[in-house]
XYZ file of C-alpha atoms in Angstrom:
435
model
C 0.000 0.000 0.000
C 1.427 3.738 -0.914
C 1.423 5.715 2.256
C -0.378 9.111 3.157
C 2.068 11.250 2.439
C 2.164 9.678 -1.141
C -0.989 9.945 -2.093
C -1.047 13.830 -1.182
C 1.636 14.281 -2.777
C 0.195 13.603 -6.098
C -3.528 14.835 -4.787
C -2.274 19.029 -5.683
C -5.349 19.898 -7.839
C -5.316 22.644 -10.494
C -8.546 24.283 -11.244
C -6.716 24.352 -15.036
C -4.554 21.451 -15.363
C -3.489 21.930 -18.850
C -1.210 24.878 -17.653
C 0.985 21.877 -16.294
C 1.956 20.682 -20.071
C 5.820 21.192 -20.805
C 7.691 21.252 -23.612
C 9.974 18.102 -24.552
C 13.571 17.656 -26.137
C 13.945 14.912 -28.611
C 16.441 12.463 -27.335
C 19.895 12.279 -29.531
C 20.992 10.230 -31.868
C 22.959 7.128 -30.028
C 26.635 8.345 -30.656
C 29.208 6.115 -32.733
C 26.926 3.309 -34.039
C 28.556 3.436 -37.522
C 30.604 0.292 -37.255
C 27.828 -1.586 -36.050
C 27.207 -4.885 -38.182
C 23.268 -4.286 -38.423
C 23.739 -0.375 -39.472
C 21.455 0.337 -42.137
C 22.347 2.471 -44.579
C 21.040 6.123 -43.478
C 21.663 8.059 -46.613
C 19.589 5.707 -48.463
C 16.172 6.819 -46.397
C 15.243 10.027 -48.436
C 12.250 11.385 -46.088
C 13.673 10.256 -43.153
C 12.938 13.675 -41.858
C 9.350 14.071 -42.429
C 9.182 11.829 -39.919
C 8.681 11.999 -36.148
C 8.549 8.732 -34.488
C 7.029 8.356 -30.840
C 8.201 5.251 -29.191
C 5.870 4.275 -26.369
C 7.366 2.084 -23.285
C 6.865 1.225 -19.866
C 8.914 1.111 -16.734
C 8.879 -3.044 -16.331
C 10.359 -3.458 -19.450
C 12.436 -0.596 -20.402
C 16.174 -1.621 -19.205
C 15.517 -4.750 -21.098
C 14.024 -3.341 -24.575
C 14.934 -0.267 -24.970
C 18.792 -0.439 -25.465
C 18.416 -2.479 -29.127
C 16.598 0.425 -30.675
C 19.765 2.453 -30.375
C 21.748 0.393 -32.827
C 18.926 -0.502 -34.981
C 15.553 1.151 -35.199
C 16.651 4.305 -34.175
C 19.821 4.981 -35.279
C 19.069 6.610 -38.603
C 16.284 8.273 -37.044
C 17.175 11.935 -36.704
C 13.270 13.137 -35.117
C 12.211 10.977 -32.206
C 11.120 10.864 -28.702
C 10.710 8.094 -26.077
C 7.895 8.013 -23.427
C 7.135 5.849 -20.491
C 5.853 5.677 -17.123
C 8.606 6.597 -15.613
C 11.119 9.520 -16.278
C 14.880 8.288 -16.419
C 18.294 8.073 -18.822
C 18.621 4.673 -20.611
C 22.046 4.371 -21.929
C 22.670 8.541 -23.039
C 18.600 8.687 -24.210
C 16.398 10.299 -22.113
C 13.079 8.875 -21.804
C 10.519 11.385 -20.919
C 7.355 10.664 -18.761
C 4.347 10.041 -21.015
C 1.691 10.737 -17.996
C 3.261 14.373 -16.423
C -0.170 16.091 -17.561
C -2.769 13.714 -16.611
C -5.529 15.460 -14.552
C -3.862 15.448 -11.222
C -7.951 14.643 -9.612
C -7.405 10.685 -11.825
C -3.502 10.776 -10.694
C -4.321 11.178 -7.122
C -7.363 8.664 -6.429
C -7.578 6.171 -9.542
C -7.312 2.711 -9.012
C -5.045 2.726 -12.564
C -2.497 5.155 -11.153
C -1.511 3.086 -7.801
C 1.204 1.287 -9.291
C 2.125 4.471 -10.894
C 1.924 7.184 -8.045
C 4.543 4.287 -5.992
C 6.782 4.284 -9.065
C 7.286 7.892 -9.017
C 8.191 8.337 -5.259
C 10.155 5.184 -5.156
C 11.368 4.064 -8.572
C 11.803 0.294 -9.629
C 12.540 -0.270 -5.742
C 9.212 -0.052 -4.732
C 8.603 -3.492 -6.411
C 10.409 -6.725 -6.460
C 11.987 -8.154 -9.521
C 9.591 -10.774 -9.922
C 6.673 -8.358 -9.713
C 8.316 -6.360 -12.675
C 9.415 -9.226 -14.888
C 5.683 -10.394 -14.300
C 4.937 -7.496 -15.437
C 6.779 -7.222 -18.287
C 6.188 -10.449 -19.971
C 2.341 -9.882 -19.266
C 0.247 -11.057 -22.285
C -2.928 -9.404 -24.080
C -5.061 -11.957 -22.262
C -8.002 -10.930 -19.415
C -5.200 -11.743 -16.729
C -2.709 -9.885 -18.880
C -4.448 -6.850 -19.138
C -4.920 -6.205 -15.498
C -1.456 -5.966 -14.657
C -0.469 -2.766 -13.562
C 1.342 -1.691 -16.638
C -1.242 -2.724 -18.845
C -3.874 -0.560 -17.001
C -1.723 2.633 -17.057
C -0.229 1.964 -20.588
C -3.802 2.787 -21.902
C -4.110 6.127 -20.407
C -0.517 7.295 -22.794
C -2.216 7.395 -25.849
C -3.993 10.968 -25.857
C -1.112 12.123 -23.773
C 1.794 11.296 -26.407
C -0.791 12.616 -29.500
C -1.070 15.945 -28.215
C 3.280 15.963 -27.115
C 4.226 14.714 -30.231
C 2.159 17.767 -31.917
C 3.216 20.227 -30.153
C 7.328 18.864 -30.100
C 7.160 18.446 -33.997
C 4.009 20.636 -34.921
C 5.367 20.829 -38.825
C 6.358 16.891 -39.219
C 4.113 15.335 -42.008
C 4.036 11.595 -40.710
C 3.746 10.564 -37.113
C 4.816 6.843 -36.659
C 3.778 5.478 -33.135
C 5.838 1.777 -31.948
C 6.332 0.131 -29.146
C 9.269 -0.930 -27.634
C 8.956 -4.691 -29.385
C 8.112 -2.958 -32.460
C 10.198 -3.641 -35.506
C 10.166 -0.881 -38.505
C 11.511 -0.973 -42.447
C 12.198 2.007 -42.548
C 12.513 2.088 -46.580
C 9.799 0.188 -47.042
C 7.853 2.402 -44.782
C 8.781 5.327 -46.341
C 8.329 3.790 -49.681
C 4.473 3.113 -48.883
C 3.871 6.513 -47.775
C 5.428 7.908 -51.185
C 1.904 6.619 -52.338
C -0.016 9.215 -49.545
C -0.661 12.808 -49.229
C 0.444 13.973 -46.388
C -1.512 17.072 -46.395
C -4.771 14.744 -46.114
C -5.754 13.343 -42.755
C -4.142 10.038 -42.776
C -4.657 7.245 -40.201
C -2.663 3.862 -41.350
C -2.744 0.453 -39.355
C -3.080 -3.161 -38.545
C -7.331 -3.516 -38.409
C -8.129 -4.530 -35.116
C -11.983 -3.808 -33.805
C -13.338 -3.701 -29.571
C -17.213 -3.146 -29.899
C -18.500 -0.323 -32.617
C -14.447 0.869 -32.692
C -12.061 -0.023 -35.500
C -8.560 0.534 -34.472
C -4.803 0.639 -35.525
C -3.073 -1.768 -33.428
C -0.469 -0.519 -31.278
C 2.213 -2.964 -31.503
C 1.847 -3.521 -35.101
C 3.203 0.737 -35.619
C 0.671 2.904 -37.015
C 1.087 6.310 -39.190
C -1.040 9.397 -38.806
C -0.480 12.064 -41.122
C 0.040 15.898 -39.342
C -3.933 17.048 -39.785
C -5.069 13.664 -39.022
C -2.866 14.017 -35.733
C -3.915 17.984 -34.827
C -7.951 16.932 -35.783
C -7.579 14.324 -33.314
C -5.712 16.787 -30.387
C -7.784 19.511 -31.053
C -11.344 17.274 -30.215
C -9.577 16.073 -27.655
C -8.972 18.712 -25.919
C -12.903 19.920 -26.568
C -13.747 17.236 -24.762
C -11.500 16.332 -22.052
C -13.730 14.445 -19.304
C -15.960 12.656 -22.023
C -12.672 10.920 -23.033
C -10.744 10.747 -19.408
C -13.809 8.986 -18.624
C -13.830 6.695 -21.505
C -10.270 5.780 -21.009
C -10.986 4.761 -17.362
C -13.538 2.726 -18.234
C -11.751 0.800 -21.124
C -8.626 -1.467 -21.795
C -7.238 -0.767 -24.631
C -5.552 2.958 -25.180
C -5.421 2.234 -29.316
C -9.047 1.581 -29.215
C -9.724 5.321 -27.436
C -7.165 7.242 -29.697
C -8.781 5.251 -32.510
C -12.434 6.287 -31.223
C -10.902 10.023 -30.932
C -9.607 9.892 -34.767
C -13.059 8.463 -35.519
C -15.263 11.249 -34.112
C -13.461 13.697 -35.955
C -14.062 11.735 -39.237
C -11.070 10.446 -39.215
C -11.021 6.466 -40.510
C -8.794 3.935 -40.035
C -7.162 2.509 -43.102
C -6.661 -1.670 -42.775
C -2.919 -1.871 -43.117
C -1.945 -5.457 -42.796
C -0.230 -6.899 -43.705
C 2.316 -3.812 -44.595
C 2.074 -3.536 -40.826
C 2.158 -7.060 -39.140
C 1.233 -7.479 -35.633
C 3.906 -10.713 -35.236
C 7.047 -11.340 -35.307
C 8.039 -13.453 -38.740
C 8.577 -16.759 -37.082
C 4.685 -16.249 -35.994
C 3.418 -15.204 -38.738
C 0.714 -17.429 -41.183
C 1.605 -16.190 -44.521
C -0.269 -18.954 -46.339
C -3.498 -16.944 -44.435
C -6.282 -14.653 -45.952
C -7.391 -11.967 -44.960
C -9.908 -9.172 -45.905
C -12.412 -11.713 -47.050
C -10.306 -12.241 -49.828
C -7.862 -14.938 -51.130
C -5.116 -12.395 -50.531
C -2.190 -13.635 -48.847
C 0.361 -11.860 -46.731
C 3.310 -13.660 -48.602
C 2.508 -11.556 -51.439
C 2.967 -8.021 -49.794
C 5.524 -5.700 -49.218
C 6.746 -5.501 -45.022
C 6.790 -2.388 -43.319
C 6.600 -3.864 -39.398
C 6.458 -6.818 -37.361
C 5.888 -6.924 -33.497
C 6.598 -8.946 -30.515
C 10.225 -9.213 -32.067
C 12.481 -10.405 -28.956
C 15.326 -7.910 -28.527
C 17.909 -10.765 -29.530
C 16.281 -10.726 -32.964
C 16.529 -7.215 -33.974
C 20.599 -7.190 -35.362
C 19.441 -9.958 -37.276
C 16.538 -8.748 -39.158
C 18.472 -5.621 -39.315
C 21.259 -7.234 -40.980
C 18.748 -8.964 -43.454
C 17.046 -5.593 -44.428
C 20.465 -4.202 -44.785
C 21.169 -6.998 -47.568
C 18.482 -6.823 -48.923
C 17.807 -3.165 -49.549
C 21.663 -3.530 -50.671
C 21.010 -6.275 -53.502
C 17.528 -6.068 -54.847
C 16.198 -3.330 -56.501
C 12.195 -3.553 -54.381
C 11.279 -3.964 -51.070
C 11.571 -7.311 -49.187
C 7.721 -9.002 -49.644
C 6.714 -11.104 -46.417
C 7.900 -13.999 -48.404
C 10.845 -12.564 -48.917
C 11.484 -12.834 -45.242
C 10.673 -15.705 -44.764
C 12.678 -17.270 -47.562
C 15.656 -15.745 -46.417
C 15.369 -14.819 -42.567
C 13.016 -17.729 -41.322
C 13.518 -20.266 -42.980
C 17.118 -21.230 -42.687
C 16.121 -22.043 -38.867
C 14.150 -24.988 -39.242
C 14.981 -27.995 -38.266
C 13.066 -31.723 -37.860
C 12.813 -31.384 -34.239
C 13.185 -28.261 -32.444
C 13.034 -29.145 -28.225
C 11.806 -26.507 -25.691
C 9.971 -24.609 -28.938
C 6.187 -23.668 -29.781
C 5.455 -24.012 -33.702
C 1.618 -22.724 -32.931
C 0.826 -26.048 -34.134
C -3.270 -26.319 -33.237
C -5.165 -29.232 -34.820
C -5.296 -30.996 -31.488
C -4.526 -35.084 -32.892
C -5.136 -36.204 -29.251
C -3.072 -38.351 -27.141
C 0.194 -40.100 -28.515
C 2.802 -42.129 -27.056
C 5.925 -40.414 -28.236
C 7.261 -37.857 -30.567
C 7.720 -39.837 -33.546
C 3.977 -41.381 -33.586
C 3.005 -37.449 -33.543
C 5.171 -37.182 -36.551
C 3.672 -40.189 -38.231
C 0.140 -38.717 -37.789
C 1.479 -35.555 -39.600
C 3.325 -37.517 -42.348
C 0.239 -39.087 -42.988
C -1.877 -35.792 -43.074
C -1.091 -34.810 -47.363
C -1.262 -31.175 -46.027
C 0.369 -31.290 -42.764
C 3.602 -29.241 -42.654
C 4.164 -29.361 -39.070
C 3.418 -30.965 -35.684
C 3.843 -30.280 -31.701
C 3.956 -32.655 -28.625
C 3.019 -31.091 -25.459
C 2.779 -33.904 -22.720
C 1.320 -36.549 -24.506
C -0.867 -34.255 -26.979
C -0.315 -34.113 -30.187
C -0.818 -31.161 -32.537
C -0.497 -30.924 -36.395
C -0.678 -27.648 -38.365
C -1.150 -27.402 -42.540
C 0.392 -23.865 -41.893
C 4.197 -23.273 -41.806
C 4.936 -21.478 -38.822
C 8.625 -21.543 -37.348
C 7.698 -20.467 -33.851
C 9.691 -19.808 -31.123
C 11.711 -20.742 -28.386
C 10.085 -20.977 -24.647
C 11.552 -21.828 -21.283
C 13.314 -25.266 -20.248
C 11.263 -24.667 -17.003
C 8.532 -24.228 -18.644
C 5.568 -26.464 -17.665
C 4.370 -28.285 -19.772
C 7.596 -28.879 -21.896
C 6.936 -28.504 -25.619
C 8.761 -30.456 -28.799
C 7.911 -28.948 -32.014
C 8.645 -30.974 -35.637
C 8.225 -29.679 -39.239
C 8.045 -31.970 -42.466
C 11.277 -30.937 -43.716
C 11.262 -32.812 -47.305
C 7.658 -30.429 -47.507
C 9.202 -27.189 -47.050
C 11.723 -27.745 -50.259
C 8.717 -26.075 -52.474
C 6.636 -24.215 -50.048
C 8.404 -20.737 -50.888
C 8.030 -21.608 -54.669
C 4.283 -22.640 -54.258
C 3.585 -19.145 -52.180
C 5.276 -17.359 -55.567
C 3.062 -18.641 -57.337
C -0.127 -17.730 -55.715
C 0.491 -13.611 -55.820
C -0.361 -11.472 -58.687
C 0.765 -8.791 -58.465
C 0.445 -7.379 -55.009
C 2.426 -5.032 -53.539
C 1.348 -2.360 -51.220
C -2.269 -2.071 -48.972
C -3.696 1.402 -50.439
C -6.671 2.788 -50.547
């Protein structure tokens, strides 16, 4: 429990709180990163500066995210800021507090703000480390979602709009990410070469809670400068009706999405240029838009959830890429060259996503059988004694040894010689989502 003191500290009311907002510096470029083997090449990203990228984080995680970013996603960067939770210096970047302006009334006696109002009179030692790698690695599940992080990340959203306006009032393209985010930053910049950015703009993975279509947070999404000021301006018309909204919900996207909405301001579907998983996670044999459209087929512009052990190397394959081909990498591109030299016929302490459940098998290799058997089966799981088959290709990824229950994954390997070949040869032509 916070003490007294605490909460009164945080309980100083103004009658106009928006007198409390404050200007922000954009944190500097991470010195000496030019030797780095996944530098991409900077000169190459013509538009670079009509950017201004917001990169939204949290306390928990931080330390253990954050430091990537300044060797690959933001090192050619030159416009960008980085909010959390909690105001600190993470290896020469200053990350700024993304919840200094909040009505000090919610600060002071929400239920959201608890964890919050201890973290800023104590720091990270006012919690234990397992509370705050619990807390990290919590999941977009009902138990996920009430973690404290989760129910204070949600109240950033309008916050960070209305900073990033006023820091970079004159930028054309506002890209938000998350600290597992992963951007192309060519590619990105080569899909909004086919947008105005003097039109209101708001680009993103579809995602829908109730009546509200959405960009998805982790996937990245774009919102062109009037979008972005439309969206500040009504916000600031309407201050409780949307402080009250945000209380009430889960998901901060949703609200900024429902803000960008009222002022006429649609979303358009963006995956898969933006993906909301990492590649090994990815489906690309799915459909999507009620279509027989296939994410294989389409340029890449994000991924998410990417573990920060991952980012050199997909950074090194963008690199390469951009270097020898004269397009963008597709999705299949990807995972031709990044995924798929990492599977193997039996992959221990690893999730493929497998999910046709085959029922209970004696062993590893009778699981295998019951694939082998399956013409369209590509891949298989054993968890316990349950077997799992998938017709989707799905690498997967690694999970704890201490992890209960232990999982085996296997793939078909002599299936996978023509899968990239047979994905070719469904596209036609696809390239970017547009309107």
């Amino acid at each position: 429990m916070e003490s007294p003191d605490s909460a009164a500290k945080f309980a100083k009311v103004t009658k106009q709180y928006l007198s409390f907002r404050k200007p922000v510096s954009v944190s500097p470029k991470y010195p000496d990163q030019t030797e780095d083997a996944s530098s991409l090449a900077c000169e190459s990203l013509e538009g670079l500066n009509d950017l201004f990228v917001i990169l939204r984080t949290g306390a928990s995680e931080a330390p253990k995210k954050l430091p990537v970013h300044f060797s690959t996603t933001l090192r050619c960067v030159p416009h960008y800021v980085i909010y959390s939770d909690y105001e600190e210096d993470i290896e020469g970047h200053h990350v700024y507090n993304a919840l200094d302006e909040i009505n000090p009334d919610i600060i002071a006696t929400h239920p959201d703000f608890e964890y919050y109002r201890r973290l800023q009179e104590k720091g990270r030692e006012a919690f234990s480390s397992e509370e705050l790698a619990q807390w990290s690695a919590a999941k977009n599940t009902n138990g996920g979602r009430d973690s404290p992080g989760w129910r204070l990340d949600k109240w950033k959203f309008l916050p960070l709009a209305e900073k990033a306006v006023r820091e970079r009032p004159d930028a054309k393209w506002y890209i938000f990410i998350e600290s597992d985010t992963y951007m192309l930053w060519q590619s990105l910049l080569e899909w909004l070469s086919h947008f105005d950015p003097s039109k209101p703009h708001y680009l993103g993975m579809q995602m829908q809670i109730g009546d509200v279509i959405f960009a998805y947070g982790g996937a990245g999404f774009v919102i062109s400068n009037p979008a972005l000021k439309k969206a500040v301006a009504h916000r600031n018309e309407n201050l409780q009706s949307y402080d009250d909204l945000t209380g009430a919900h889960w998901a901060g996207d949703c609200i900024l999405g429902k803000v960008l909405a009222d002022t006429g301001v649609n979303l358009l579907w963006s995956f898969p240029t933006l993906a909301g998983d990492q590649p090994a996670d990815m489906n690309f044999n799915s459909t999507f838009g009620g279509s027989n459209k296939k994410p294989w087929c389409y340029y890449a512009a994000s991924y998410h959830h990417l573990p920060p052990a991952e980012y050199h190397k997909l950074a090194k394959f963008e690199e390469t890429w951009n270097r020898e081909n004269g397009t963008r990498p597709r999705h299949g591109d990807v995972f031709r060259n990044y995924v798929l030299p990492n599977f193997s016929s039996k992959l221990s302490d690893w999730d493929n996503l497998s999910d046709a459940d085959q029922g209970s098998v004696a062993s590893f290799d009778e699981c295998r059988t019951i694939c082998e058997k399956q013409r369209d089966c590509m891949q298989f799981s054993l968890t316990d004694q349950t077997c799992k088959t998938s017709t989707a290709l799905m690498l997967g990824h690694k999970i704890s040894k201490d992890a209960a229950p232990r999982v085996t994954s296997g793939f078909i390997m002599e299936r996978l010689k023509d899968y990239p070949e047979q994905m070719d040869e469904l596209c036609d032509n696809q390239s970017w989502i547009l309107p």
